Amino acid sequence: MKEYKISSFADLMQALMENPEWLEELRKMILTQELLELPRKFENFRHRMEERFDTLEKQVQEVKRKADAIERKLDKDVWPLKGMWLEMKVKDNILSFFSEYLLDARAIDQEKINKDLSLAMKKGIISKEERIDVLRLDLIIEGALLNTGEPVLVAVEVSYTIDDFDVQRAINRAKILEKALGKKVLPAVVGYKITKKVQNLIEKEGVLKVVFSE
C-alpha cells in the first residue's frame, strides 16, 4: 500500500481521491448515523410525496369529471324548460318580438290550423305525416310584411339555442304549410343563442330570426 505524507489539506484531499474507501470511513467518523441516512430518507420522502401528489391529481381530475357531467346533465335538463318558458314569452309578446318584420302580428288558433290542414290532407294536397309535422310547430303567426304590407303567415320554431336542425325544421314546415293553405309562409326561429354557421344558413334561406339576451 502506498504511504502518504500528510502535511497539508491538499495532501489529504489527494489521498482521499486516490482511496475513495477512506472517504467513506472519514464520513462515518465525522457524520452521525442520522446525517448519513438523510439522503436515503429524503429520497423515500420524495417518492412518497410524488405518490401522494399523483393520487391527489387523480382525485381532482375525477371530481372535475363528475362536476362536468353534472353540469352537462343540468344543462340538458334545464334547456327544455328554458325553451318552454321562451315559447310562452313569445306567445305573450308576438307584436313586440316580430315588430321588425310584421305589422299586426297575431297567433293563429291551433284548432283553425288543424281544420285547414285536415281539409288539405283530405284533398290529397299534403300527406298525413306532413299534417302531423306542421301541427308540431311552436307557433304560427299571421300579419303583413312591414316593408310591403303583403299578408303572410310565419312558421315559428322556438329554441333556447338555435341550431341548424331548428332552422331546417322551420323551413320544411313552412313549405308544407304554404302548400296546404295556398298562402305565402315564411320560416322563423326564435332563441337566445345562435352560432355563426346557423347565422349563415338563416341568411342563405331567408329565414326570419329573433335572437335576444336573457
PDB file of C-alpha atoms in Angstrom:
ATOM      1  CA  MET A   1       0.000   0.000   0.000  1.00  0.00           C
ATOM      2  CA  LYS A   2       1.238   3.424  -0.903  1.00  0.00           C
ATOM      3  CA  GLU A   3       2.339   5.568   2.007  1.00  0.00           C
ATOM      4  CA  TYR A   4       1.193   9.173   2.181  1.00  0.00           C
ATOM      5  CA  LYS A   5       2.835  12.096   3.893  1.00  0.00           C
ATOM      6  CA  ILE A   6       0.040  14.387   5.027  1.00  0.00           C
ATOM      7  CA  SER A   7       1.359  17.858   5.715  1.00  0.00           C
ATOM      8  CA  SER A   8      -1.417  19.944   4.191  1.00  0.00           C
ATOM      9  CA  PHE A   9      -5.101  19.825   3.340  1.00  0.00           C
ATOM     10  CA  ALA A  10      -4.141  19.333  -0.293  1.00  0.00           C
ATOM     11  CA  ASP A  11      -2.205  16.212   0.667  1.00  0.00           C
ATOM     12  CA  LEU A  12      -5.289  14.896   2.478  1.00  0.00           C
ATOM     13  CA  MET A  13      -7.562  15.558  -0.489  1.00  0.00           C
ATOM     14  CA  GLN A  14      -5.140  13.823  -2.851  1.00  0.00           C
ATOM     15  CA  ALA A  15      -5.025  10.753  -0.610  1.00  0.00           C
ATOM     16  CA  LEU A  16      -8.825  10.630  -0.361  1.00  0.00           C
ATOM     17  CA  MET A  17      -9.270  10.931  -4.135  1.00  0.00           C
ATOM     18  CA  GLU A  18      -6.880   8.072  -4.688  1.00  0.00           C
ATOM     19  CA  ASN A  19      -8.579   5.980  -1.991  1.00  0.00           C
ATOM     20  CA  PRO A  20     -12.389   6.535  -2.118  1.00  0.00           C
ATOM     21  CA  GLU A  21     -12.941   3.906   0.589  1.00  0.00           C
ATOM     22  CA  TRP A  22     -11.044   6.184   3.005  1.00  0.00           C
ATOM     23  CA  LEU A  23     -13.521   8.949   2.213  1.00  0.00           C
ATOM     24  CA  GLU A  24     -16.429   6.737   3.296  1.00  0.00           C
ATOM     25  CA  GLU A  25     -14.652   5.864   6.530  1.00  0.00           C
ATOM     26  CA  LEU A  26     -13.929   9.555   7.130  1.00  0.00           C
ATOM     27  CA  ARG A  27     -17.608  10.352   6.657  1.00  0.00           C
ATOM     28  CA  LYS A  28     -18.536   7.788   9.296  1.00  0.00           C
ATOM     29  CA  MET A  29     -16.092   9.381  11.710  1.00  0.00           C
ATOM     30  CA  ILE A  30     -17.326  12.923  11.103  1.00  0.00           C
ATOM     31  CA  LEU A  31     -21.059  12.444  10.497  1.00  0.00           C
ATOM     32  CA  THR A  32     -23.600  10.862  12.808  1.00  0.00           C
ATOM     33  CA  GLN A  33     -25.673   7.908  11.606  1.00  0.00           C
ATOM     34  CA  GLU A  34     -28.738  10.154  11.208  1.00  0.00           C
ATOM     35  CA  LEU A  35     -26.870  12.521   8.928  1.00  0.00           C
ATOM     36  CA  LEU A  36     -25.576   9.611   6.884  1.00  0.00           C
ATOM     37  CA  GLU A  37     -29.102   8.322   6.404  1.00  0.00           C
ATOM     38  CA  LEU A  38     -30.508  11.712   5.369  1.00  0.00           C
ATOM     39  CA  PRO A  39     -30.080  11.200   1.584  1.00  0.00           C
ATOM     40  CA  ARG A  40     -31.890   7.861   1.706  1.00  0.00           C
ATOM     41  CA  LYS A  41     -34.622   9.242   3.958  1.00  0.00           C
ATOM     42  CA  PHE A  42     -35.062  12.265   1.721  1.00  0.00           C
ATOM     43  CA  GLU A  43     -35.345  10.049  -1.358  1.00  0.00           C
ATOM     44  CA  ASN A  44     -38.002   7.945   0.370  1.00  0.00           C
ATOM     45  CA  PHE A  45     -39.831  11.092   1.434  1.00  0.00           C
ATOM     46  CA  ARG A  46     -39.723  12.489  -2.123  1.00  0.00           C
ATOM     47  CA  HIS A  47     -41.054   9.243  -3.520  1.00  0.00           C
ATOM     48  CA  ARG A  48     -43.945   9.189  -1.027  1.00  0.00           C
ATOM     49  CA  MET A  49     -44.806  12.821  -1.836  1.00  0.00           C
ATOM     50  CA  GLU A  50     -44.830  12.070  -5.552  1.00  0.00           C
ATOM     51  CA  GLU A  51     -47.203   9.167  -4.982  1.00  0.00           C
ATOM     52  CA  ARG A  52     -49.488  11.351  -2.858  1.00  0.00           C
ATOM     53  CA  PHE A  53     -49.473  14.138  -5.445  1.00  0.00           C
ATOM     54  CA  ASP A  54     -50.268  11.624  -8.185  1.00  0.00           C
ATOM     55  CA  THR A  55     -53.173  10.297  -6.116  1.00  0.00           C
ATOM     56  CA  LEU A  56     -54.380  13.827  -5.357  1.00  0.00           C
ATOM     57  CA  GLU A  57     -54.187  14.800  -9.025  1.00  0.00           C
ATOM     58  CA  LYS A  58     -56.243  11.745  -9.982  1.00  0.00           C
ATOM     59  CA  GLN A  59     -58.816  12.639  -7.316  1.00  0.00           C
ATOM     60  CA  VAL A  60     -59.006  16.238  -8.576  1.00  0.00           C
ATOM     61  CA  GLN A  61     -59.468  15.028 -12.158  1.00  0.00           C
ATOM     62  CA  GLU A  62     -62.224  12.668 -11.036  1.00  0.00           C
ATOM     63  CA  VAL A  63     -64.003  15.455  -9.161  1.00  0.00           C
ATOM     64  CA  LYS A  64     -63.703  17.696 -12.230  1.00  0.00           C
ATOM     65  CA  ARG A  65     -65.065  14.929 -14.461  1.00  0.00           C
ATOM     66  CA  LYS A  66     -68.062  14.406 -12.179  1.00  0.00           C
ATOM     67  CA  ALA A  67     -68.666  18.175 -11.951  1.00  0.00           C
ATOM     68  CA  ASP A  68     -68.595  18.453 -15.745  1.00  0.00           C
ATOM     69  CA  ALA A  69     -71.024  15.541 -16.031  1.00  0.00           C
ATOM     70  CA  ILE A  70     -73.393  17.161 -13.528  1.00  0.00           C
ATOM     71  CA  GLU A  71     -73.177  20.477 -15.389  1.00  0.00           C
ATOM     72  CA  ARG A  72     -73.964  18.782 -18.709  1.00  0.00           C
ATOM     73  CA  LYS A  73     -76.922  16.969 -17.152  1.00  0.00           C
ATOM     74  CA  LEU A  74     -78.236  20.181 -15.608  1.00  0.00           C
ATOM     75  CA  ASP A  75     -77.909  21.956 -18.939  1.00  0.00           C
ATOM     76  CA  LYS A  76     -79.681  19.096 -20.682  1.00  0.00           C
ATOM     77  CA  ASP A  77     -82.485  19.127 -18.095  1.00  0.00           C
ATOM     78  CA  VAL A  78     -82.827  22.917 -17.947  1.00  0.00           C
ATOM     79  CA  TRP A  79     -82.689  23.727 -21.676  1.00  0.00           C
ATOM     80  CA  PRO A  80     -86.146  22.238 -22.412  1.00  0.00           C
ATOM     81  CA  LEU A  81     -87.588  24.245 -19.509  1.00  0.00           C
ATOM     82  CA  LYS A  82     -85.951  27.422 -20.801  1.00  0.00           C
ATOM     83  CA  GLY A  83     -87.317  26.635 -24.246  1.00  0.00           C
ATOM     84  CA  MET A  84     -90.852  26.191 -22.875  1.00  0.00           C
ATOM     85  CA  TRP A  85     -90.587  29.426 -20.911  1.00  0.00           C
ATOM     86  CA  LEU A  86     -89.339  31.243 -24.017  1.00  0.00           C
ATOM     87  CA  GLU A  87     -92.176  29.830 -26.109  1.00  0.00           C
ATOM     88  CA  MET A  88     -94.748  31.178 -23.635  1.00  0.00           C
ATOM     89  CA  LYS A  89     -92.961  34.524 -23.579  1.00  0.00           C
ATOM     90  CA  VAL A  90     -93.069  34.750 -27.387  1.00  0.00           C
ATOM     91  CA  LYS A  91     -96.779  33.914 -27.498  1.00  0.00           C
ATOM     92  CA  ASP A  92     -97.485  36.672 -24.979  1.00  0.00           C
ATOM     93  CA  ASN A  93     -95.384  39.245 -26.850  1.00  0.00           C
ATOM     94  CA  ILE A  94     -95.800  38.455 -30.554  1.00  0.00           C
ATOM     95  CA  LEU A  95     -96.205  42.080 -31.602  1.00  0.00           C
ATOM     96  CA  SER A  96     -93.021  43.055 -29.803  1.00  0.00           C
ATOM     97  CA  PHE A  97     -90.854  40.146 -30.930  1.00  0.00           C
ATOM     98  CA  PHE A  98     -91.849  40.342 -34.609  1.00  0.00           C
ATOM     99  CA  SER A  99     -92.222  44.109 -34.915  1.00  0.00           C
ATOM    100  CA  GLU A 100     -89.038  44.198 -37.017  1.00  0.00           C
ATOM    101  CA  TYR A 101     -90.745  42.150 -39.728  1.00  0.00           C
ATOM    102  CA  LEU A 102     -94.533  42.359 -39.383  1.00  0.00           C
ATOM    103  CA  LEU A 103     -97.474  44.678 -38.896  1.00  0.00           C
ATOM    104  CA  ASP A 104    -100.425  43.490 -36.797  1.00  0.00           C
ATOM    105  CA  ALA A 105     -98.761  40.168 -35.961  1.00  0.00           C
ATOM    106  CA  ARG A 106    -101.014  37.715 -34.131  1.00  0.00           C
ATOM    107  CA  ALA A 107    -101.101  33.987 -33.451  1.00  0.00           C
ATOM    108  CA  ILE A 108    -103.412  31.727 -35.407  1.00  0.00           C
ATOM    109  CA  ASP A 109    -105.611  29.441 -33.347  1.00  0.00           C
ATOM    110  CA  GLN A 110    -104.346  25.856 -33.318  1.00  0.00           C
ATOM    111  CA  GLU A 111    -107.837  24.496 -33.902  1.00  0.00           C
ATOM    112  CA  LYS A 112    -108.262  26.561 -37.076  1.00  0.00           C
ATOM    113  CA  ILE A 113    -104.896  25.404 -38.406  1.00  0.00           C
ATOM    114  CA  ASN A 114    -105.821  21.811 -37.669  1.00  0.00           C
ATOM    115  CA  LYS A 115    -109.078  22.147 -39.657  1.00  0.00           C
ATOM    116  CA  ASP A 116    -107.286  23.713 -42.629  1.00  0.00           C
ATOM    117  CA  LEU A 117    -104.583  21.052 -42.604  1.00  0.00           C
ATOM    118  CA  SER A 118    -107.103  18.239 -42.272  1.00  0.00           C
ATOM    119  CA  LEU A 119    -109.015  19.596 -45.273  1.00  0.00           C
ATOM    120  CA  ALA A 120    -105.791  19.824 -47.299  1.00  0.00           C
ATOM    121  CA  MET A 121    -104.969  16.244 -46.330  1.00  0.00           C
ATOM    122  CA  LYS A 122    -108.404  15.002 -47.438  1.00  0.00           C
ATOM    123  CA  LYS A 123    -107.907  16.727 -50.777  1.00  0.00           C
ATOM    124  CA  GLY A 124    -104.568  14.983 -51.187  1.00  0.00           C
ATOM    125  CA  ILE A 125    -102.585  18.227 -51.084  1.00  0.00           C
ATOM    126  CA  ILE A 126    -100.496  17.081 -48.124  1.00  0.00           C
ATOM    127  CA  SER A 127     -99.899  13.717 -46.508  1.00  0.00           C
ATOM    128  CA  LYS A 128    -100.889  12.558 -43.047  1.00  0.00           C
ATOM    129  CA  GLU A 129     -97.254  12.786 -41.936  1.00  0.00           C
ATOM    130  CA  GLU A 130     -96.950  16.338 -43.264  1.00  0.00           C
ATOM    131  CA  ARG A 131    -100.074  17.410 -41.373  1.00  0.00           C
ATOM    132  CA  ILE A 132     -98.662  15.987 -38.129  1.00  0.00           C
ATOM    133  CA  ASP A 133     -95.310  17.666 -38.787  1.00  0.00           C
ATOM    134  CA  VAL A 134     -96.850  21.130 -39.237  1.00  0.00           C
ATOM    135  CA  LEU A 135     -99.007  20.742 -36.116  1.00  0.00           C
ATOM    136  CA  ARG A 136     -95.760  20.381 -34.163  1.00  0.00           C
ATOM    137  CA  LEU A 137     -94.757  23.951 -34.974  1.00  0.00           C
ATOM    138  CA  ASP A 138     -94.311  26.003 -31.822  1.00  0.00           C
ATOM    139  CA  LEU A 139     -96.268  28.912 -33.239  1.00  0.00           C
ATOM    140  CA  ILE A 140     -97.974  30.071 -36.443  1.00  0.00           C
ATOM    141  CA  ILE A 141     -98.364  33.815 -36.916  1.00  0.00           C
ATOM    142  CA  GLU A 142    -100.270  35.898 -39.440  1.00  0.00           C
ATOM    143  CA  GLY A 143     -99.654  39.515 -40.282  1.00  0.00           C
ATOM    144  CA  ALA A 144     -98.431  41.863 -43.004  1.00  0.00           C
ATOM    145  CA  LEU A 145     -94.833  42.427 -44.027  1.00  0.00           C
ATOM    146  CA  LEU A 146     -93.551  45.675 -42.588  1.00  0.00           C
ATOM    147  CA  ASN A 147     -91.950  46.880 -45.842  1.00  0.00           C
ATOM    148  CA  THR A 148     -94.583  45.850 -48.400  1.00  0.00           C
ATOM    149  CA  GLY A 149     -97.800  45.271 -46.475  1.00  0.00           C
ATOM    150  CA  GLU A 150     -98.109  41.848 -48.120  1.00  0.00           C
ATOM    151  CA  PRO A 151    -100.141  39.404 -45.967  1.00  0.00           C
ATOM    152  CA  VAL A 152     -98.106  36.407 -44.841  1.00  0.00           C
ATOM    153  CA  LEU A 153     -98.041  33.554 -42.385  1.00  0.00           C
ATOM    154  CA  VAL A 154     -94.954  32.771 -40.303  1.00  0.00           C
ATOM    155  CA  ALA A 155     -93.990  29.253 -39.187  1.00  0.00           C
ATOM    156  CA  VAL A 156     -92.075  29.709 -35.931  1.00  0.00           C
ATOM    157  CA  GLU A 157     -89.671  27.358 -34.188  1.00  0.00           C
ATOM    158  CA  VAL A 158     -88.662  28.391 -30.657  1.00  0.00           C
ATOM    159  CA  SER A 159     -85.487  27.024 -29.043  1.00  0.00           C
ATOM    160  CA  TYR A 160     -83.174  28.292 -26.310  1.00  0.00           C
ATOM    161  CA  THR A 161     -80.180  27.551 -28.542  1.00  0.00           C
ATOM    162  CA  ILE A 162     -80.949  27.794 -32.247  1.00  0.00           C
ATOM    163  CA  ASP A 163     -79.172  25.139 -34.287  1.00  0.00           C
ATOM    164  CA  ASP A 164     -79.276  24.121 -37.944  1.00  0.00           C
ATOM    165  CA  PHE A 165     -81.899  21.464 -37.138  1.00  0.00           C
ATOM    166  CA  ASP A 166     -84.285  24.143 -35.824  1.00  0.00           C
ATOM    167  CA  VAL A 167     -83.737  26.267 -38.938  1.00  0.00           C
ATOM    168  CA  GLN A 168     -84.244  23.396 -41.362  1.00  0.00           C
ATOM    169  CA  ARG A 169     -87.330  22.250 -39.477  1.00  0.00           C
ATOM    170  CA  ALA A 170     -88.863  25.737 -39.719  1.00  0.00           C
ATOM    171  CA  ILE A 171     -88.084  25.832 -43.456  1.00  0.00           C
ATOM    172  CA  ASN A 172     -89.601  22.409 -44.150  1.00  0.00           C
ATOM    173  CA  ARG A 173     -92.748  23.051 -42.124  1.00  0.00           C
ATOM    174  CA  ALA A 174     -93.244  26.483 -43.713  1.00  0.00           C
ATOM    175  CA  LYS A 175     -93.160  24.846 -47.164  1.00  0.00           C
ATOM    176  CA  ILE A 176     -95.760  22.256 -46.148  1.00  0.00           C
ATOM    177  CA  LEU A 177     -97.997  24.923 -44.637  1.00  0.00           C
ATOM    178  CA  GLU A 178     -97.701  27.056 -47.775  1.00  0.00           C
ATOM    179  CA  LYS A 179     -98.625  24.061 -49.924  1.00  0.00           C
ATOM    180  CA  ALA A 180    -101.595  23.206 -47.705  1.00  0.00           C
ATOM    181  CA  LEU A 181    -103.082  26.709 -47.429  1.00  0.00           C
ATOM    182  CA  GLY A 182    -102.016  28.266 -50.708  1.00  0.00           C
ATOM    183  CA  LYS A 183    -100.663  31.306 -48.882  1.00  0.00           C
ATOM    184  CA  LYS A 184     -97.186  32.757 -48.556  1.00  0.00           C
ATOM    185  CA  VAL A 185     -95.490  31.305 -45.465  1.00  0.00           C
ATOM    186  CA  LEU A 186     -92.128  32.439 -44.082  1.00  0.00           C
ATOM    187  CA  PRO A 187     -89.991  30.310 -41.735  1.00  0.00           C
ATOM    188  CA  ALA A 188     -88.781  31.886 -38.482  1.00  0.00           C
ATOM    189  CA  VAL A 189     -86.653  30.921 -35.486  1.00  0.00           C
ATOM    190  CA  VAL A 190     -86.589  32.450 -32.014  1.00  0.00           C
ATOM    191  CA  GLY A 191     -83.996  31.887 -29.297  1.00  0.00           C
ATOM    192  CA  TYR A 192     -81.235  33.220 -27.088  1.00  0.00           C
ATOM    193  CA  LYS A 193     -78.150  31.735 -28.733  1.00  0.00           C
ATOM    194  CA  ILE A 194     -77.130  31.206 -32.336  1.00  0.00           C
ATOM    195  CA  THR A 195     -73.889  30.033 -33.973  1.00  0.00           C
ATOM    196  CA  LYS A 196     -72.149  31.652 -36.933  1.00  0.00           C
ATOM    197  CA  LYS A 197     -72.827  28.541 -39.022  1.00  0.00           C
ATOM    198  CA  VAL A 198     -76.559  28.770 -38.336  1.00  0.00           C
ATOM    199  CA  GLN A 199     -76.498  32.523 -38.993  1.00  0.00           C
ATOM    200  CA  ASN A 200     -75.116  31.844 -42.470  1.00  0.00           C
ATOM    201  CA  LEU A 201     -77.845  29.259 -43.125  1.00  0.00           C
ATOM    202  CA  ILE A 202     -80.547  31.716 -41.995  1.00  0.00           C
ATOM    203  CA  GLU A 203     -79.279  34.414 -44.331  1.00  0.00           C
ATOM    204  CA  LYS A 204     -78.993  31.972 -47.225  1.00  0.00           C
ATOM    205  CA  GLU A 205     -82.528  30.594 -46.798  1.00  0.00           C
ATOM    206  CA  GLY A 206     -84.209  33.901 -45.910  1.00  0.00           C
ATOM    207  CA  VAL A 207     -85.393  32.760 -42.501  1.00  0.00           C
ATOM    208  CA  LEU A 208     -86.701  35.347 -40.065  1.00  0.00           C
ATOM    209  CA  LYS A 209     -84.849  35.329 -36.758  1.00  0.00           C
ATOM    210  CA  VAL A 210     -85.439  36.814 -33.326  1.00  0.00           C
ATOM    211  CA  VAL A 211     -82.435  36.497 -31.010  1.00  0.00           C
ATOM    212  CA  PHE A 212     -82.292  38.378 -27.746  1.00  0.00           C
ATOM    213  CA  SER A 213     -80.422  38.395 -24.451  1.00  0.00           C
ATOM    214  CA  GLU A 214     -81.736  36.934 -21.192  1.00  0.00           C
TER     215      GLU A 214
END
